[in-house]
Amino acid sequence: MASDSRPIGVFDSGIGGLTILRELLRELPTERFIYFGDDANCPYGPRPEHEVRALALAAARWLVARDVKAIVVACNSASVSAREVLRAAFPEIPIVVVVPAVKPAAALTRSGKIILAATARAINDRFTHSLIDTFASGVQVISVACPGLVELVEAGILTGPEPEAVLRNYLGPALNAGADVVVLGCTHFPALREPVERVAGPTVAVIDSGAAVARQTRHVLASRELLAATPPSVPVEFWTSGDPARFARVASLVLAHPVTARHAMTDVQW
Ligand code: DGL
């Protein structure tokens, strides 16, 4: 069978996509990855669609210039905003996007109420609305935009009273109303799984899309005979448009192993 040792490009507005990367590393141990965190432009969530599109296109162009064989858009906000323009711009490159786990949540709920925690960009996007209409029509989806949470993750504040207080404020009303599944619809949020689970309590399921994205990436690569055959000596290169020292510090927390990062800017065409 054919194999392809070129890297897979992964990008996010910052640290969040690392929650997807850790699943990719688990699912695809023979692959090499180039991770780009666009921290200079983080957060994407409060931005309008056309800005997130421009930023996502610039990140993808940067990765394509590094000869990636596929791109994983490890950001819900970029996935809903830019998946069509990215596929049109790079028709020869498979592009895998993140979709919030609304479908499994709708299958899981017993109370008929689920929380979709995401960015304002993802919550307001028509793709998310159609996902809910298609897969959760009989279920009440309580969408909660969570401004400030992405910034906590970027600052490396992943546990303790501060994220717990913010999460209690955002999720409390819907939990009190009987929601029994929390969908983490922003890739930054699985980094806060511990405080989310503490706030949600033991009877509430907390789910994200990381493992599903990793399986989908394997499927897409396999179907095009693009899988790599042997484990690389350096599995991931980390790049950020922000401060590499800060990125490395927080990335090491999220991935639970030491990370070094380099700086790069993309050429955003607004
Ligand atoms: N992690 C990204 C997402 O999944 C972006 C969050 C942000 O930059 O606002 O939406």
PDB file of C-alpha atoms and ligand atoms in Angstrom:
ATOM      1  CA  MET A   1       0.000   0.000   0.000  1.00  0.00           C
ATOM      2  CA  ALA A   2       1.201   3.546  -0.748  1.00  0.00           C
ATOM      3  CA  SER A   3       2.350   5.758   2.125  1.00  0.00           C
ATOM      4  CA  ASP A   4       3.036   9.477   2.475  1.00  0.00           C
ATOM      5  CA  SER A   5       5.406  10.876   5.107  1.00  0.00           C
ATOM      6  CA  ARG A   6       4.518  14.556   4.571  1.00  0.00           C
ATOM      7  CA  PRO A   7       3.123  16.305   7.679  1.00  0.00           C
ATOM      8  CA  ILE A   8      -0.493  17.048   8.589  1.00  0.00           C
ATOM      9  CA  GLY A   9      -1.203  20.732   9.272  1.00  0.00           C
ATOM     10  CA  VAL A  10      -3.327  21.603  12.322  1.00  0.00           C
ATOM     11  CA  PHE A  11      -4.410  25.108  13.279  1.00  0.00           C
ATOM     12  CA  ASP A  12      -6.480  27.004  15.825  1.00  0.00           C
ATOM     13  CA  SER A  13      -6.715  30.559  17.122  1.00  0.00           C
ATOM     14  CA  GLY A  14      -4.301  29.494  19.858  1.00  0.00           C
ATOM     15  CA  ILE A  15      -3.954  26.715  22.402  1.00  0.00           C
ATOM     16  CA  GLY A  16      -7.411  25.144  21.926  1.00  0.00           C
ATOM     17  CA  GLY A  17      -6.544  22.984  18.938  1.00  0.00           C
ATOM     18  CA  LEU A  18      -4.101  21.083  21.134  1.00  0.00           C
ATOM     19  CA  THR A  19      -7.119  19.245  22.583  1.00  0.00           C
ATOM     20  CA  ILE A  20      -7.650  17.932  19.030  1.00  0.00           C
ATOM     21  CA  LEU A  21      -3.926  17.365  18.446  1.00  0.00           C
ATOM     22  CA  ARG A  22      -3.619  15.101  21.501  1.00  0.00           C
ATOM     23  CA  GLU A  23      -6.357  12.863  20.039  1.00  0.00           C
ATOM     24  CA  LEU A  24      -4.666  12.924  16.620  1.00  0.00           C
ATOM     25  CA  LEU A  25      -1.384  11.814  18.210  1.00  0.00           C
ATOM     26  CA  ARG A  26      -3.198   8.944  19.922  1.00  0.00           C
ATOM     27  CA  GLU A  27      -5.071   7.841  16.786  1.00  0.00           C
ATOM     28  CA  LEU A  28      -2.241   8.366  14.266  1.00  0.00           C
ATOM     29  CA  PRO A  29       1.113   7.511  15.912  1.00  0.00           C
ATOM     30  CA  THR A  30       2.983   7.240  12.603  1.00  0.00           C
ATOM     31  CA  GLU A  31       2.045  10.773  11.478  1.00  0.00           C
ATOM     32  CA  ARG A  32       4.033  13.999  11.698  1.00  0.00           C
ATOM     33  CA  PHE A  33       2.174  17.240  12.542  1.00  0.00           C
ATOM     34  CA  ILE A  34       2.785  20.970  12.109  1.00  0.00           C
ATOM     35  CA  TYR A  35       0.669  22.875  14.637  1.00  0.00           C
ATOM     36  CA  PHE A  36      -0.021  26.586  14.172  1.00  0.00           C
ATOM     37  CA  GLY A  37      -1.661  28.629  16.954  1.00  0.00           C
ATOM     38  CA  ASP A  38      -2.757  32.060  15.732  1.00  0.00           C
ATOM     39  CA  ASP A  39      -2.345  33.665  19.164  1.00  0.00           C
ATOM     40  CA  ALA A  40      -1.685  37.127  17.715  1.00  0.00           C
ATOM     41  CA  ASN A  41      -5.309  37.124  16.530  1.00  0.00           C
ATOM     42  CA  CYS A  42      -6.913  35.154  19.380  1.00  0.00           C
ATOM     43  CA  PRO A  43      -9.795  35.015  20.213  1.00  0.00           C
ATOM     44  CA  TYR A  44     -11.601  34.257  16.948  1.00  0.00           C
ATOM     45  CA  GLY A  45     -14.961  33.745  18.684  1.00  0.00           C
ATOM     46  CA  PRO A  46     -16.101  37.396  19.002  1.00  0.00           C
ATOM     47  CA  ARG A  47     -15.048  38.234  15.405  1.00  0.00           C
ATOM     48  CA  PRO A  48     -17.432  38.469  12.443  1.00  0.00           C
ATOM     49  CA  GLU A  49     -17.492  35.659   9.867  1.00  0.00           C
ATOM     50  CA  HIS A  50     -15.444  37.489   7.202  1.00  0.00           C
ATOM     51  CA  GLU A  51     -12.570  38.116   9.625  1.00  0.00           C
ATOM     52  CA  VAL A  52     -12.421  34.505  10.792  1.00  0.00           C
ATOM     53  CA  ARG A  53     -12.460  33.415   7.132  1.00  0.00           C
ATOM     54  CA  ALA A  54      -9.511  35.683   6.306  1.00  0.00           C
ATOM     55  CA  LEU A  55      -7.550  34.432   9.324  1.00  0.00           C
ATOM     56  CA  ALA A  56      -8.303  30.771   8.559  1.00  0.00           C
ATOM     57  CA  LEU A  57      -7.309  31.186   4.900  1.00  0.00           C
ATOM     58  CA  ALA A  58      -4.027  32.800   5.947  1.00  0.00           C
ATOM     59  CA  ALA A  59      -3.282  29.985   8.416  1.00  0.00           C
ATOM     60  CA  ALA A  60      -4.074  27.362   5.769  1.00  0.00           C
ATOM     61  CA  ARG A  61      -1.866  29.105   3.178  1.00  0.00           C
ATOM     62  CA  TRP A  62       0.971  29.137   5.724  1.00  0.00           C
ATOM     63  CA  LEU A  63       0.563  25.385   6.286  1.00  0.00           C
ATOM     64  CA  VAL A  64       0.260  24.593   2.573  1.00  0.00           C
ATOM     65  CA  ALA A  65       3.557  26.440   2.000  1.00  0.00           C
ATOM     66  CA  ARG A  66       5.078  23.846   4.375  1.00  0.00           C
ATOM     67  CA  ASP A  67       3.910  21.007   2.128  1.00  0.00           C
ATOM     68  CA  VAL A  68       1.230  19.533   4.364  1.00  0.00           C
ATOM     69  CA  LYS A  69      -0.730  16.608   2.921  1.00  0.00           C
ATOM     70  CA  ALA A  70      -3.918  17.455   4.840  1.00  0.00           C
ATOM     71  CA  ILE A  71      -5.258  20.178   7.132  1.00  0.00           C
ATOM     72  CA  VAL A  72      -7.213  19.702  10.355  1.00  0.00           C
ATOM     73  CA  VAL A  73      -9.125  22.859  11.282  1.00  0.00           C
ATOM     74  CA  ALA A  74      -8.900  22.346  15.058  1.00  0.00           C
ATOM     75  CA  CYS A  75     -11.185  25.285  15.817  1.00  0.00           C
ATOM     76  CA  ASN A  76     -14.984  25.321  15.822  1.00  0.00           C
ATOM     77  CA  SER A  77     -15.164  29.017  14.983  1.00  0.00           C
ATOM     78  CA  ALA A  78     -12.917  28.619  11.921  1.00  0.00           C
ATOM     79  CA  SER A  79     -14.656  25.375  10.914  1.00  0.00           C
ATOM     80  CA  VAL A  80     -18.138  26.916  10.748  1.00  0.00           C
ATOM     81  CA  SER A  81     -16.905  30.155   9.161  1.00  0.00           C
ATOM     82  CA  ALA A  82     -14.345  28.970   6.647  1.00  0.00           C
ATOM     83  CA  ARG A  83     -14.833  25.291   5.734  1.00  0.00           C
ATOM     84  CA  GLU A  84     -16.288  26.119   2.299  1.00  0.00           C
ATOM     85  CA  VAL A  85     -13.725  28.788   1.354  1.00  0.00           C
ATOM     86  CA  LEU A  86     -10.866  26.572   2.535  1.00  0.00           C
ATOM     87  CA  ARG A  87     -12.047  23.646   0.422  1.00  0.00           C
ATOM     88  CA  ALA A  88     -12.513  25.956  -2.575  1.00  0.00           C
ATOM     89  CA  ALA A  89      -9.054  27.499  -2.101  1.00  0.00           C
ATOM     90  CA  PHE A  90      -7.221  24.167  -1.695  1.00  0.00           C
ATOM     91  CA  PRO A  91      -9.245  21.586  -3.640  1.00  0.00           C
ATOM     92  CA  GLU A  92      -6.320  19.133  -3.800  1.00  0.00           C
ATOM     93  CA  ILE A  93      -5.824  19.018  -0.002  1.00  0.00           C
ATOM     94  CA  PRO A  94      -8.176  17.100   2.304  1.00  0.00           C
ATOM     95  CA  ILE A  95      -9.571  19.463   4.942  1.00  0.00           C
ATOM     96  CA  VAL A  96     -11.030  17.980   8.131  1.00  0.00           C
ATOM     97  CA  VAL A  97     -13.180  20.270  10.277  1.00  0.00           C
ATOM     98  CA  VAL A  98     -14.538  20.128  13.828  1.00  0.00           C
ATOM     99  CA  VAL A  99     -18.267  19.715  14.308  1.00  0.00           C
ATOM    100  CA  PRO A 100     -19.766  20.142  17.811  1.00  0.00           C
ATOM    101  CA  ALA A 101     -20.965  16.820  19.256  1.00  0.00           C
ATOM    102  CA  VAL A 102     -24.658  17.742  19.024  1.00  0.00           C
ATOM    103  CA  LYS A 103     -25.673  14.426  17.437  1.00  0.00           C
ATOM    104  CA  PRO A 104     -24.199  12.163  20.155  1.00  0.00           C
ATOM    105  CA  ALA A 105     -25.507  14.562  22.814  1.00  0.00           C
ATOM    106  CA  ALA A 106     -29.048  14.302  21.439  1.00  0.00           C
ATOM    107  CA  ALA A 107     -28.762  10.496  21.552  1.00  0.00           C
ATOM    108  CA  LEU A 108     -27.445  10.590  25.120  1.00  0.00           C
ATOM    109  CA  THR A 109     -29.808  12.975  26.896  1.00  0.00           C
ATOM    110  CA  ARG A 110     -32.553  11.574  29.120  1.00  0.00           C
ATOM    111  CA  SER A 111     -33.974  14.921  30.171  1.00  0.00           C
ATOM    112  CA  GLY A 112     -34.272  16.194  26.601  1.00  0.00           C
ATOM    113  CA  LYS A 113     -32.117  19.239  27.410  1.00  0.00           C
ATOM    114  CA  ILE A 114     -28.513  19.730  26.354  1.00  0.00           C
ATOM    115  CA  ILE A 115     -26.066  22.615  26.714  1.00  0.00           C
ATOM    116  CA  LEU A 116     -23.987  23.702  23.740  1.00  0.00           C
ATOM    117  CA  ALA A 117     -21.061  25.679  25.169  1.00  0.00           C
ATOM    118  CA  ALA A 118     -19.246  27.438  22.324  1.00  0.00           C
ATOM    119  CA  THR A 119     -18.040  30.800  21.055  1.00  0.00           C
ATOM    120  CA  ALA A 120     -20.465  33.476  19.873  1.00  0.00           C
ATOM    121  CA  ARG A 121     -19.176  32.928  16.282  1.00  0.00           C
ATOM    122  CA  ALA A 122     -20.013  29.208  16.391  1.00  0.00           C
ATOM    123  CA  ILE A 123     -23.347  29.651  18.155  1.00  0.00           C
ATOM    124  CA  ASN A 124     -24.573  32.295  15.707  1.00  0.00           C
ATOM    125  CA  ASP A 125     -23.482  30.448  12.581  1.00  0.00           C
ATOM    126  CA  ARG A 126     -26.098  28.964  10.260  1.00  0.00           C
ATOM    127  CA  PHE A 127     -24.096  25.714  10.005  1.00  0.00           C
ATOM    128  CA  THR A 128     -24.549  25.178  13.756  1.00  0.00           C
ATOM    129  CA  HIS A 129     -28.272  25.990  13.440  1.00  0.00           C
ATOM    130  CA  SER A 130     -28.687  23.430  10.665  1.00  0.00           C
ATOM    131  CA  LEU A 131     -26.743  20.845  12.683  1.00  0.00           C
ATOM    132  CA  ILE A 132     -29.177  21.329  15.565  1.00  0.00           C
ATOM    133  CA  ASP A 133     -32.220  21.196  13.245  1.00  0.00           C
ATOM    134  CA  THR A 134     -30.957  17.975  11.624  1.00  0.00           C
ATOM    135  CA  PHE A 135     -29.653  16.023  14.611  1.00  0.00           C
ATOM    136  CA  ALA A 136     -31.373  17.440  17.679  1.00  0.00           C
ATOM    137  CA  SER A 137     -34.840  18.364  16.485  1.00  0.00           C
ATOM    138  CA  GLY A 138     -36.648  16.726  19.403  1.00  0.00           C
ATOM    139  CA  VAL A 139     -34.251  18.101  21.991  1.00  0.00           C
ATOM    140  CA  GLN A 140     -33.934  21.497  23.657  1.00  0.00           C
ATOM    141  CA  VAL A 141     -30.462  22.837  22.867  1.00  0.00           C
ATOM    142  CA  ILE A 142     -29.470  25.601  25.250  1.00  0.00           C
ATOM    143  CA  SER A 143     -26.649  27.497  23.550  1.00  0.00           C
ATOM    144  CA  VAL A 144     -24.292  29.321  25.891  1.00  0.00           C
ATOM    145  CA  ALA A 145     -21.638  31.672  24.547  1.00  0.00           C
ATOM    146  CA  CYS A 146     -18.844  31.765  27.102  1.00  0.00           C
ATOM    147  CA  PRO A 147     -16.801  34.965  26.651  1.00  0.00           C
ATOM    148  CA  GLY A 148     -13.654  34.967  28.746  1.00  0.00           C
ATOM    149  CA  LEU A 149     -13.178  31.181  28.887  1.00  0.00           C
ATOM    150  CA  VAL A 150     -10.825  31.108  25.892  1.00  0.00           C
ATOM    151  CA  GLU A 151      -8.718  33.810  27.564  1.00  0.00           C
ATOM    152  CA  LEU A 152      -8.494  31.719  30.762  1.00  0.00           C
ATOM    153  CA  VAL A 153      -7.197  28.749  28.790  1.00  0.00           C
ATOM    154  CA  GLU A 154      -4.720  30.929  26.903  1.00  0.00           C
ATOM    155  CA  ALA A 155      -3.455  32.169  30.277  1.00  0.00           C
ATOM    156  CA  GLY A 156      -2.976  28.567  31.437  1.00  0.00           C
ATOM    157  CA  ILE A 157      -5.633  28.846  34.173  1.00  0.00           C
ATOM    158  CA  LEU A 158      -7.127  25.395  33.675  1.00  0.00           C
ATOM    159  CA  THR A 159      -8.216  24.457  37.195  1.00  0.00           C
ATOM    160  CA  GLY A 160      -9.182  26.103  40.475  1.00  0.00           C
ATOM    161  CA  PRO A 161     -11.745  28.591  41.748  1.00  0.00           C
ATOM    162  CA  GLU A 162     -11.482  31.099  38.881  1.00  0.00           C
ATOM    163  CA  PRO A 163     -12.580  28.868  35.973  1.00  0.00           C
ATOM    164  CA  GLU A 164     -15.095  27.159  38.275  1.00  0.00           C
ATOM    165  CA  ALA A 165     -16.762  30.469  39.161  1.00  0.00           C
ATOM    166  CA  VAL A 166     -16.935  31.546  35.510  1.00  0.00           C
ATOM    167  CA  LEU A 167     -18.316  28.167  34.445  1.00  0.00           C
ATOM    168  CA  ARG A 168     -20.892  28.116  37.254  1.00  0.00           C
ATOM    169  CA  ASN A 169     -22.104  31.483  36.081  1.00  0.00           C
ATOM    170  CA  TYR A 170     -22.425  30.353  32.423  1.00  0.00           C
ATOM    171  CA  LEU A 171     -23.694  26.781  32.865  1.00  0.00           C
ATOM    172  CA  GLY A 172     -25.608  27.080  36.163  1.00  0.00           C
ATOM    173  CA  PRO A 173     -28.971  28.286  34.810  1.00  0.00           C
ATOM    174  CA  ALA A 174     -29.212  25.547  32.148  1.00  0.00           C
ATOM    175  CA  LEU A 175     -28.032  22.866  34.600  1.00  0.00           C
ATOM    176  CA  ASN A 176     -30.674  24.027  37.071  1.00  0.00           C
ATOM    177  CA  ALA A 177     -33.231  23.781  34.261  1.00  0.00           C
ATOM    178  CA  GLY A 178     -32.366  20.055  33.931  1.00  0.00           C
ATOM    179  CA  ALA A 179     -29.776  19.844  31.151  1.00  0.00           C
ATOM    180  CA  ASP A 180     -27.926  16.532  31.491  1.00  0.00           C
ATOM    181  CA  VAL A 181     -25.331  16.759  28.679  1.00  0.00           C
ATOM    182  CA  VAL A 182     -22.749  19.503  28.119  1.00  0.00           C
ATOM    183  CA  VAL A 183     -21.291  19.707  24.605  1.00  0.00           C
ATOM    184  CA  LEU A 184     -17.885  21.392  24.574  1.00  0.00           C
ATOM    185  CA  GLY A 185     -18.286  23.152  21.219  1.00  0.00           C
ATOM    186  CA  CYS A 186     -15.046  25.137  21.323  1.00  0.00           C
ATOM    187  CA  THR A 187     -11.733  23.328  21.148  1.00  0.00           C
ATOM    188  CA  HIS A 188     -10.353  25.383  24.030  1.00  0.00           C
ATOM    189  CA  PHE A 189     -12.964  24.030  26.442  1.00  0.00           C
ATOM    190  CA  PRO A 190     -11.776  20.388  26.819  1.00  0.00           C
ATOM    191  CA  ALA A 191      -8.699  21.920  28.486  1.00  0.00           C
ATOM    192  CA  LEU A 192     -11.181  22.941  31.239  1.00  0.00           C
ATOM    193  CA  ARG A 193     -12.767  19.503  31.527  1.00  0.00           C
ATOM    194  CA  GLU A 194     -11.918  19.179  35.226  1.00  0.00           C
ATOM    195  CA  PRO A 195     -13.738  22.375  36.361  1.00  0.00           C
ATOM    196  CA  VAL A 196     -16.569  21.727  33.876  1.00  0.00           C
ATOM    197  CA  GLU A 197     -17.145  18.281  35.375  1.00  0.00           C
ATOM    198  CA  ARG A 198     -16.964  19.681  38.881  1.00  0.00           C
ATOM    199  CA  VAL A 199     -19.594  22.316  38.084  1.00  0.00           C
ATOM    200  CA  ALA A 200     -21.804  19.922  36.082  1.00  0.00           C
ATOM    201  CA  GLY A 201     -21.776  17.183  38.724  1.00  0.00           C
ATOM    202  CA  PRO A 202     -21.694  13.391  38.392  1.00  0.00           C
ATOM    203  CA  THR A 203     -25.062  12.942  36.665  1.00  0.00           C
ATOM    204  CA  VAL A 204     -24.233  15.205  33.714  1.00  0.00           C
ATOM    205  CA  ALA A 205     -22.248  13.929  30.702  1.00  0.00           C
ATOM    206  CA  VAL A 206     -19.546  16.202  29.274  1.00  0.00           C
ATOM    207  CA  ILE A 207     -18.594  15.457  25.664  1.00  0.00           C
ATOM    208  CA  ASP A 208     -16.328  16.892  22.976  1.00  0.00           C
ATOM    209  CA  SER A 209     -15.377  16.112  19.376  1.00  0.00           C
ATOM    210  CA  GLY A 210     -11.644  15.355  19.689  1.00  0.00           C
ATOM    211  CA  ALA A 211     -11.703  11.576  19.252  1.00  0.00           C
ATOM    212  CA  ALA A 212     -14.250  11.813  16.416  1.00  0.00           C
ATOM    213  CA  VAL A 213     -12.085  14.336  14.527  1.00  0.00           C
ATOM    214  CA  ALA A 214      -9.060  12.061  14.926  1.00  0.00           C
ATOM    215  CA  ARG A 215     -11.014   9.049  13.583  1.00  0.00           C
ATOM    216  CA  GLN A 216     -12.319  11.131  10.687  1.00  0.00           C
ATOM    217  CA  THR A 217      -8.764  12.261   9.872  1.00  0.00           C
ATOM    218  CA  ARG A 218      -7.595   8.634   9.778  1.00  0.00           C
ATOM    219  CA  HIS A 219     -10.519   7.724   7.523  1.00  0.00           C
ATOM    220  CA  VAL A 220      -9.840  10.605   5.102  1.00  0.00           C
ATOM    221  CA  LEU A 221      -6.113   9.838   4.884  1.00  0.00           C
ATOM    222  CA  ALA A 222      -6.684   6.110   4.457  1.00  0.00           C
ATOM    223  CA  SER A 223      -9.229   6.607   1.683  1.00  0.00           C
ATOM    224  CA  ARG A 224      -6.647   8.654  -0.285  1.00  0.00           C
ATOM    225  CA  GLU A 225      -3.701   6.388   0.568  1.00  0.00           C
ATOM    226  CA  LEU A 226      -2.013   9.246   2.440  1.00  0.00           C
ATOM    227  CA  LEU A 227      -1.200   7.515   5.735  1.00  0.00           C
ATOM    228  CA  ALA A 228       2.450   7.526   6.842  1.00  0.00           C
ATOM    229  CA  ALA A 229       4.126   4.185   7.432  1.00  0.00           C
ATOM    230  CA  THR A 230       6.650   4.732  10.233  1.00  0.00           C
ATOM    231  CA  PRO A 231       6.648   6.870  13.410  1.00  0.00           C
ATOM    232  CA  PRO A 232       8.591  10.149  12.941  1.00  0.00           C
ATOM    233  CA  SER A 233      11.500  11.113  15.204  1.00  0.00           C
ATOM    234  CA  VAL A 234       9.834  14.499  15.932  1.00  0.00           C
ATOM    235  CA  PRO A 235       6.030  14.048  15.922  1.00  0.00           C
ATOM    236  CA  VAL A 236       5.043  17.742  16.195  1.00  0.00           C
ATOM    237  CA  GLU A 237       6.460  21.150  15.264  1.00  0.00           C
ATOM    238  CA  PHE A 238       4.758  23.919  17.255  1.00  0.00           C
ATOM    239  CA  TRP A 239       4.398  27.436  15.830  1.00  0.00           C
ATOM    240  CA  THR A 240       2.581  30.479  17.179  1.00  0.00           C
ATOM    241  CA  SER A 241       1.971  33.997  15.920  1.00  0.00           C
ATOM    242  CA  GLY A 242       2.078  35.086  19.587  1.00  0.00           C
ATOM    243  CA  ASP A 243       4.756  34.707  22.245  1.00  0.00           C
ATOM    244  CA  PRO A 244       6.479  31.298  21.865  1.00  0.00           C
ATOM    245  CA  ALA A 245       7.484  31.158  25.561  1.00  0.00           C
ATOM    246  CA  ARG A 246       3.897  31.652  26.755  1.00  0.00           C
ATOM    247  CA  PHE A 247       2.573  29.234  24.124  1.00  0.00           C
ATOM    248  CA  ALA A 248       5.100  26.592  25.167  1.00  0.00           C
ATOM    249  CA  ARG A 249       4.246  26.986  28.850  1.00  0.00           C
ATOM    250  CA  VAL A 250       0.491  26.562  28.352  1.00  0.00           C
ATOM    251  CA  ALA A 251       0.858  23.898  25.646  1.00  0.00           C
ATOM    252  CA  SER A 252       2.992  21.848  28.045  1.00  0.00           C
ATOM    253  CA  LEU A 253       0.123  21.959  30.552  1.00  0.00           C
ATOM    254  CA  VAL A 254      -2.529  20.936  28.010  1.00  0.00           C
ATOM    255  CA  LEU A 255      -0.454  18.135  26.476  1.00  0.00           C
ATOM    256  CA  ALA A 256       1.150  17.110  29.794  1.00  0.00           C
ATOM    257  CA  HIS A 257       4.630  16.989  28.272  1.00  0.00           C
ATOM    258  CA  PRO A 258       7.300  19.607  27.542  1.00  0.00           C
ATOM    259  CA  VAL A 259       6.773  21.682  24.397  1.00  0.00           C
ATOM    260  CA  THR A 260       9.010  24.152  22.581  1.00  0.00           C
ATOM    261  CA  ALA A 261       7.486  26.594  20.100  1.00  0.00           C
ATOM    262  CA  ARG A 262       8.659  28.937  17.373  1.00  0.00           C
ATOM    263  CA  HIS A 263       7.240  32.216  16.118  1.00  0.00           C
ATOM    264  CA  ALA A 264       5.661  32.793  12.683  1.00  0.00           C
ATOM    265  CA  MET A 265       3.254  35.337  11.231  1.00  0.00           C
ATOM    266  CA  THR A 266       0.719  34.597   8.520  1.00  0.00           C
ATOM    267  CA  ASP A 267      -0.085  36.922   5.635  1.00  0.00           C
ATOM    268  CA  VAL A 268      -3.707  37.876   6.340  1.00  0.00           C
ATOM    269  CA  GLN A 269      -5.540  39.383   3.360  1.00  0.00           C
ATOM    270  CA  TRP A 270      -8.392  41.277   5.003  1.00  0.00           C
TER     271      TRP A 270
HETATM  272  N1  DGL B   1     -10.745  27.188  19.817  1.00  0.00           N
HETATM  273  C1  DGL B   1     -11.546  27.922  18.922  1.00  0.00           C
HETATM  274  C2  DGL B   1     -12.928  27.353  18.723  1.00  0.00           C
HETATM  275  O1  DGL B   1     -13.055  26.163  18.796  1.00  0.00           O
HETATM  276  C3  DGL B   1     -11.466  29.408  18.970  1.00  0.00           C
HETATM  277  C4  DGL B   1     -11.830  30.092  20.206  1.00  0.00           C
HETATM  278  C5  DGL B   1     -11.588  31.555  20.035  1.00  0.00           C
HETATM  279  O2  DGL B   1     -10.513  31.910  19.539  1.00  0.00           O
HETATM  280  O3  DGL B   1     -12.484  32.346  20.367  1.00  0.00           O
HETATM  281  O4  DGL B   1     -13.860  28.034  18.414  1.00  0.00           O
END
